[in-house]
Amino acid sequence: MTAALLSAADIKALYAQGLALVQSGHPDQALPLFGRIIDANPTVAEARWQAAQILADDDQFPRALENAAAAAQLRPAEPAVWITWADITALDGRRASEKAFLEALKGAGIDAALRLRLQDRFGGHRTASRPETGGAPKARLDRINALKDKGQFSSAQAEAAALLKTHPKSALLANLVAAALAAQGKTEQALAGFLHATRLDPFYAEAFLNAGREQARLGQAEAALRSYRAAIARAPGHEQALHAYVVLRNQASLPGRALPFAERLVAQHPKSVQGHIALGNTLTLLRDYAGAEAALAKAVTLSRGTSAEALMLLAQAVSHLGRDDQALEFVDRALALKPDYMMALNRKAMILQTLGRFDEADPCLLYTSPSPRDRGNH
């Protein structure tokens, strides 16, 4: 059964198979089926839409955007295809892609309010979204935030929860309740609250970011990555969302997929210390030590030498470049700021051993090693 010979019934059957594979968690197996449909009939919007989402999840943005644009052209009045195209454009991060999307959006046959929300993520809401308040009074919201700022999280939770009962459509209030729960260490309850906020307002970037943080705390790494990507899709220049995503990708040993987002983070937030640290760490993992040195030196400068993490990672980068004496200077500066910094102590021991100064390395190793009583617990 070649692509050219697919009947309408064949296409319907292939689509059903592909959809079942997507729903069972096997999008990689579904993509070739949707591809066969597209080869046989490029005007099947549903296959285009599904392919766009699968390709985007794999960071294959040019192909994903091609299919998303085709789906929107075929279904110009369908909100879902425009939302998908907007999400992929935001994740792609290239201004040329944004320009193409925004130009096409002018002709979309969708509700004006939706068009505005899709447009605003590439304008005034690029770095932060504006959630639905559900009519909650500003004075009450300000009071809740003031309680949070004072560390009175239980009181903030109670007041926000009471107000949410009278304004049940307020995503902002739902997020405030969940944030107060998170601050009290009630992670699972907080996660449920943040997810509720995303349902009340599916365009609320911060609620997705907060949900991702709680999922990460619970060890739900894949769910956290999806939440962070959702936050970036809704606010493509959101500093905290980009940073959280890069860190988690690096922790999963996928620095190649982290790099474009790390580069975007420092491009859009050039004074971000955490951004340059994240980029430097990403480049170190990719063994681009010269690039890492530049990024981490910038982080040290921006922090005015007060970031122990930046100094320790800079020591690591220059050590890889064969400059151990200079690396030792950086790690000592990190330890002056944070004497019990285990990663810096380990790095210092490694550098001293490389320099043949084993007697000096031993105290660092003893400091970071578990006691004989504790070793069985590691």
PDB file of N, CA, C and O in Angstrom, residues 65-105:
ATOM      1  N   LEU A  65       6.997  23.484  12.591  1.00  0.00           N
ATOM      2  CA  LEU A  65       6.358  24.734  12.171  1.00  0.00           C
ATOM      3  C   LEU A  65       5.740  24.601  10.778  1.00  0.00           C
ATOM      4  O   LEU A  65       4.657  25.155  10.520  1.00  0.00           O
ATOM      5  N   GLU A  66       6.408  23.878   9.909  1.00  0.00           N
ATOM      6  CA  GLU A  66       5.858  23.650   8.561  1.00  0.00           C
ATOM      7  C   GLU A  66       4.501  22.966   8.645  1.00  0.00           C
ATOM      8  O   GLU A  66       3.537  23.367   7.970  1.00  0.00           O
ATOM      9  N   ASN A  67       4.401  21.957   9.487  1.00  0.00           N
ATOM     10  CA  ASN A  67       3.142  21.230   9.617  1.00  0.00           C
ATOM     11  C   ASN A  67       2.090  22.036  10.371  1.00  0.00           C
ATOM     12  O   ASN A  67       0.902  21.978  10.040  1.00  0.00           O
ATOM     13  N   ALA A  68       2.515  22.805  11.369  1.00  0.00           N
ATOM     14  CA  ALA A  68       1.561  23.639  12.099  1.00  0.00           C
ATOM     15  C   ALA A  68       0.978  24.707  11.185  1.00  0.00           C
ATOM     16  O   ALA A  68      -0.246  24.974  11.216  1.00  0.00           O
ATOM     17  N   ALA A  69       1.822  25.312  10.371  1.00  0.00           N
ATOM     18  CA  ALA A  69       1.339  26.336   9.434  1.00  0.00           C
ATOM     19  C   ALA A  69       0.367  25.735   8.426  1.00  0.00           C
ATOM     20  O   ALA A  69      -0.665  26.343   8.093  1.00  0.00           O
ATOM     21  N   ALA A  70       0.672  24.538   7.946  1.00  0.00           N
ATOM     22  CA  ALA A  70      -0.216  23.870   6.990  1.00  0.00           C
ATOM     23  C   ALA A  70      -1.561  23.561   7.633  1.00  0.00           C
ATOM     24  O   ALA A  70      -2.620  23.742   7.019  1.00  0.00           O
ATOM     25  N   ALA A  71      -1.549  23.087   8.877  1.00  0.00           N
ATOM     26  CA  ALA A  71      -2.800  22.780   9.581  1.00  0.00           C
ATOM     27  C   ALA A  71      -3.645  24.037   9.748  1.00  0.00           C
ATOM     28  O   ALA A  71      -4.874  24.004   9.569  1.00  0.00           O
ATOM     29  N   ALA A  72      -3.005  25.161  10.074  1.00  0.00           N
ATOM     30  CA  ALA A  72      -3.745  26.409  10.247  1.00  0.00           C
ATOM     31  C   ALA A  72      -4.320  26.911   8.929  1.00  0.00           C
ATOM     32  O   ALA A  72      -5.433  27.458   8.886  1.00  0.00           O
ATOM     33  N   GLN A  73      -3.580  26.720   7.870  1.00  0.00           N
ATOM     34  CA  GLN A  73      -4.071  27.125   6.557  1.00  0.00           C
ATOM     35  C   GLN A  73      -5.272  26.283   6.146  1.00  0.00           C
ATOM     36  O   GLN A  73      -6.224  26.787   5.537  1.00  0.00           O
ATOM     37  N   LEU A  74      -5.232  25.002   6.513  1.00  0.00           N
ATOM     38  CA  LEU A  74      -6.331  24.097   6.166  1.00  0.00           C
ATOM     39  C   LEU A  74      -7.543  24.274   7.082  1.00  0.00           C
ATOM     40  O   LEU A  74      -8.678  24.023   6.669  1.00  0.00           O
ATOM     41  N   ARG A  75      -7.297  24.695   8.332  1.00  0.00           N
ATOM     42  CA  ARG A  75      -8.382  24.878   9.294  1.00  0.00           C
ATOM     43  C   ARG A  75      -8.256  26.264   9.947  1.00  0.00           C
ATOM     44  O   ARG A  75      -7.977  26.399  11.126  1.00  0.00           O
ATOM     45  N   PRO A  76      -8.465  27.317   9.173  1.00  0.00           N
ATOM     46  CA  PRO A  76      -8.225  28.674   9.683  1.00  0.00           C
ATOM     47  C   PRO A  76      -9.157  29.110  10.806  1.00  0.00           C
ATOM     48  O   PRO A  76      -8.864  30.083  11.496  1.00  0.00           O
ATOM     49  N   ALA A  77     -10.260  28.404  11.013  1.00  0.00           N
ATOM     50  CA  ALA A  77     -11.193  28.774  12.075  1.00  0.00           C
ATOM     51  C   ALA A  77     -11.083  27.857  13.292  1.00  0.00           C
ATOM     52  O   ALA A  77     -11.883  27.974  14.228  1.00  0.00           O
ATOM     53  N   GLU A  78     -10.096  26.965  13.301  1.00  0.00           N
ATOM     54  CA  GLU A  78      -9.950  26.013  14.395  1.00  0.00           C
ATOM     55  C   GLU A  78      -8.977  26.553  15.442  1.00  0.00           C
ATOM     56  O   GLU A  78      -7.773  26.654  15.191  1.00  0.00           O
ATOM     57  N   PRO A  79      -9.445  26.887  16.630  1.00  0.00           N
ATOM     58  CA  PRO A  79      -8.557  27.465  17.652  1.00  0.00           C
ATOM     59  C   PRO A  79      -7.369  26.572  18.005  1.00  0.00           C
ATOM     60  O   PRO A  79      -6.252  27.066  18.201  1.00  0.00           O
ATOM     61  N   ALA A  80      -7.588  25.263  18.079  1.00  0.00           N
ATOM     62  CA  ALA A  80      -6.524  24.357  18.527  1.00  0.00           C
ATOM     63  C   ALA A  80      -5.286  24.422  17.643  1.00  0.00           C
ATOM     64  O   ALA A  80      -4.152  24.347  18.150  1.00  0.00           O
ATOM     65  N   VAL A  81      -5.476  24.561  16.337  1.00  0.00           N
ATOM     66  CA  VAL A  81      -4.302  24.575  15.462  1.00  0.00           C
ATOM     67  C   VAL A  81      -3.518  25.874  15.620  1.00  0.00           C
ATOM     68  O   VAL A  81      -2.277  25.879  15.551  1.00  0.00           O
ATOM     69  N   TRP A  82      -4.214  26.970  15.879  1.00  0.00           N
ATOM     70  CA  TRP A  82      -3.512  28.235  16.094  1.00  0.00           C
ATOM     71  C   TRP A  82      -2.775  28.239  17.431  1.00  0.00           C
ATOM     72  O   TRP A  82      -1.669  28.770  17.561  1.00  0.00           O
ATOM     73  N   ILE A  83      -3.390  27.643  18.436  1.00  0.00           N
ATOM     74  CA  ILE A  83      -2.723  27.537  19.740  1.00  0.00           C
ATOM     75  C   ILE A  83      -1.459  26.695  19.613  1.00  0.00           C
ATOM     76  O   ILE A  83      -0.399  27.045  20.141  1.00  0.00           O
ATOM     77  N   THR A  84      -1.556  25.580  18.899  1.00  0.00           N
ATOM     78  CA  THR A  84      -0.388  24.724  18.692  1.00  0.00           C
ATOM     79  C   THR A  84       0.704  25.465  17.936  1.00  0.00           C
ATOM     80  O   THR A  84       1.891  25.389  18.303  1.00  0.00           O
ATOM     81  N   TRP A  85       0.330  26.169  16.895  1.00  0.00           N
ATOM     82  CA  TRP A  85       1.320  26.921  16.117  1.00  0.00           C
ATOM     83  C   TRP A  85       2.001  27.975  16.991  1.00  0.00           C
ATOM     84  O   TRP A  85       3.213  28.152  16.948  1.00  0.00           O
ATOM     85  N   ALA A  86       1.208  28.658  17.816  1.00  0.00           N
ATOM     86  CA  ALA A  86       1.783  29.670  18.720  1.00  0.00           C
ATOM     87  C   ALA A  86       2.756  29.030  19.700  1.00  0.00           C
ATOM     88  O   ALA A  86       3.851  29.559  19.957  1.00  0.00           O
ATOM     89  N   ASP A  87       2.377  27.895  20.276  1.00  0.00           N
ATOM     90  CA  ASP A  87       3.244  27.202  21.235  1.00  0.00           C
ATOM     91  C   ASP A  87       4.572  26.810  20.592  1.00  0.00           C
ATOM     92  O   ASP A  87       5.648  27.006  21.183  1.00  0.00           O
ATOM     93  N   ILE A  88       4.509  26.239  19.400  1.00  0.00           N
ATOM     94  CA  ILE A  88       5.723  25.787  18.725  1.00  0.00           C
ATOM     95  C   ILE A  88       6.602  26.979  18.349  1.00  0.00           C
ATOM     96  O   ILE A  88       7.833  26.932  18.483  1.00  0.00           O
ATOM     97  N   THR A  89       5.970  28.048  17.912  1.00  0.00           N
ATOM     98  CA  THR A  89       6.720  29.260  17.576  1.00  0.00           C
ATOM     99  C   THR A  89       7.462  29.789  18.792  1.00  0.00           C
ATOM    100  O   THR A  89       8.635  30.188  18.710  1.00  0.00           O
ATOM    101  N   ALA A  90       6.791  29.794  19.934  1.00  0.00           N
ATOM    102  CA  ALA A  90       7.418  30.283  21.166  1.00  0.00           C
ATOM    103  C   ALA A  90       8.572  29.387  21.590  1.00  0.00           C
ATOM    104  O   ALA A  90       9.619  29.867  22.029  1.00  0.00           O
ATOM    105  N   LEU A  91       8.410  28.089  21.474  1.00  0.00           N
ATOM    106  CA  LEU A  91       9.479  27.156  21.840  1.00  0.00           C
ATOM    107  C   LEU A  91      10.653  27.256  20.870  1.00  0.00           C
ATOM    108  O   LEU A  91      11.814  27.149  21.279  1.00  0.00           O
ATOM    109  N   ASP A  92      10.363  27.475  19.605  1.00  0.00           N
ATOM    110  CA  ASP A  92      11.412  27.616  18.596  1.00  0.00           C
ATOM    111  C   ASP A  92      12.293  28.824  18.899  1.00  0.00           C
ATOM    112  O   ASP A  92      13.514  28.756  18.797  1.00  0.00           O
ATOM    113  N   GLY A  93      11.669  29.935  19.280  1.00  0.00           N
ATOM    114  CA  GLY A  93      12.414  31.087  19.765  1.00  0.00           C
ATOM    115  C   GLY A  93      13.036  31.997  18.724  1.00  0.00           C
ATOM    116  O   GLY A  93      13.655  32.996  19.071  1.00  0.00           O
ATOM    117  N   ARG A  94      12.872  31.705  17.438  1.00  0.00           N
ATOM    118  CA  ARG A  94      13.469  32.553  16.407  1.00  0.00           C
ATOM    119  C   ARG A  94      12.504  33.665  16.011  1.00  0.00           C
ATOM    120  O   ARG A  94      11.307  33.430  15.831  1.00  0.00           O
ATOM    121  N   ARG A  95      13.033  34.868  15.876  1.00  0.00           N
ATOM    122  CA  ARG A  95      12.169  36.008  15.546  1.00  0.00           C
ATOM    123  C   ARG A  95      11.527  35.858  14.166  1.00  0.00           C
ATOM    124  O   ARG A  95      10.412  36.329  13.943  1.00  0.00           O
ATOM    125  N   ALA A  96      12.217  35.205  13.242  1.00  0.00           N
ATOM    126  CA  ALA A  96      11.634  34.993  11.914  1.00  0.00           C
ATOM    127  C   ALA A  96      10.388  34.116  12.006  1.00  0.00           C
ATOM    128  O   ALA A  96       9.391  34.358  11.308  1.00  0.00           O
ATOM    129  N   SER A  97      10.424  33.118  12.882  1.00  0.00           N
ATOM    130  CA  SER A  97       9.264  32.253  13.080  1.00  0.00           C
ATOM    131  C   SER A  97       8.116  33.041  13.701  1.00  0.00           C
ATOM    132  O   SER A  97       6.951  32.860  13.328  1.00  0.00           O
ATOM    133  N   GLU A  98       8.439  33.909  14.647  1.00  0.00           N
ATOM    134  CA  GLU A  98       7.407  34.753  15.267  1.00  0.00           C
ATOM    135  C   GLU A  98       6.762  35.663  14.234  1.00  0.00           C
ATOM    136  O   GLU A  98       5.536  35.818  14.204  1.00  0.00           O
ATOM    137  N   LYS A  99       7.588  36.273  13.396  1.00  0.00           N
ATOM    138  CA  LYS A  99       7.070  37.183  12.376  1.00  0.00           C
ATOM    139  C   LYS A  99       6.106  36.462  11.445  1.00  0.00           C
ATOM    140  O   LYS A  99       5.033  36.991  11.108  1.00  0.00           O
ATOM    141  N   ALA A 100       6.473  35.253  11.027  1.00  0.00           N
ATOM    142  CA  ALA A 100       5.616  34.479  10.119  1.00  0.00           C
ATOM    143  C   ALA A 100       4.296  34.124  10.793  1.00  0.00           C
ATOM    144  O   ALA A 100       3.223  34.221  10.178  1.00  0.00           O
ATOM    145  N   PHE A 101       4.371  33.724  12.062  1.00  0.00           N
ATOM    146  CA  PHE A 101       3.151  33.375  12.780  1.00  0.00           C
ATOM    147  C   PHE A 101       2.242  34.581  12.953  1.00  0.00           C
ATOM    148  O   PHE A 101       1.027  34.512  12.700  1.00  0.00           O
ATOM    149  N   LEU A 102       2.796  35.693  13.388  1.00  0.00           N
ATOM    150  CA  LEU A 102       1.985  36.886  13.650  1.00  0.00           C
ATOM    151  C   LEU A 102       1.340  37.415  12.374  1.00  0.00           C
ATOM    152  O   LEU A 102       0.206  37.911  12.402  1.00  0.00           O
ATOM    153  N   GLU A 103       2.033  37.310  11.269  1.00  0.00           N
ATOM    154  CA  GLU A 103       1.458  37.740   9.993  1.00  0.00           C
ATOM    155  C   GLU A 103       0.280  36.852   9.615  1.00  0.00           C
ATOM    156  O   GLU A 103      -0.776  37.341   9.189  1.00  0.00           O
ATOM    157  N   ALA A 104       0.439  35.533   9.781  1.00  0.00           N
ATOM    158  CA  ALA A 104      -0.651  34.600   9.467  1.00  0.00           C
ATOM    159  C   ALA A 104      -1.823  34.785  10.421  1.00  0.00           C
ATOM    160  O   ALA A 104      -2.982  34.630  10.025  1.00  0.00           O
ATOM    161  N   LEU A 105      -1.520  35.103  11.688  1.00  0.00           N
ATOM    162  CA  LEU A 105      -2.564  35.240  12.708  1.00  0.00           C
ATOM    163  C   LEU A 105      -3.566  36.327  12.350  1.00  0.00           C
ATOM    164  O   LEU A 105      -4.738  36.256  12.755  1.00  0.00           O
TER     165      LEU A 105
END
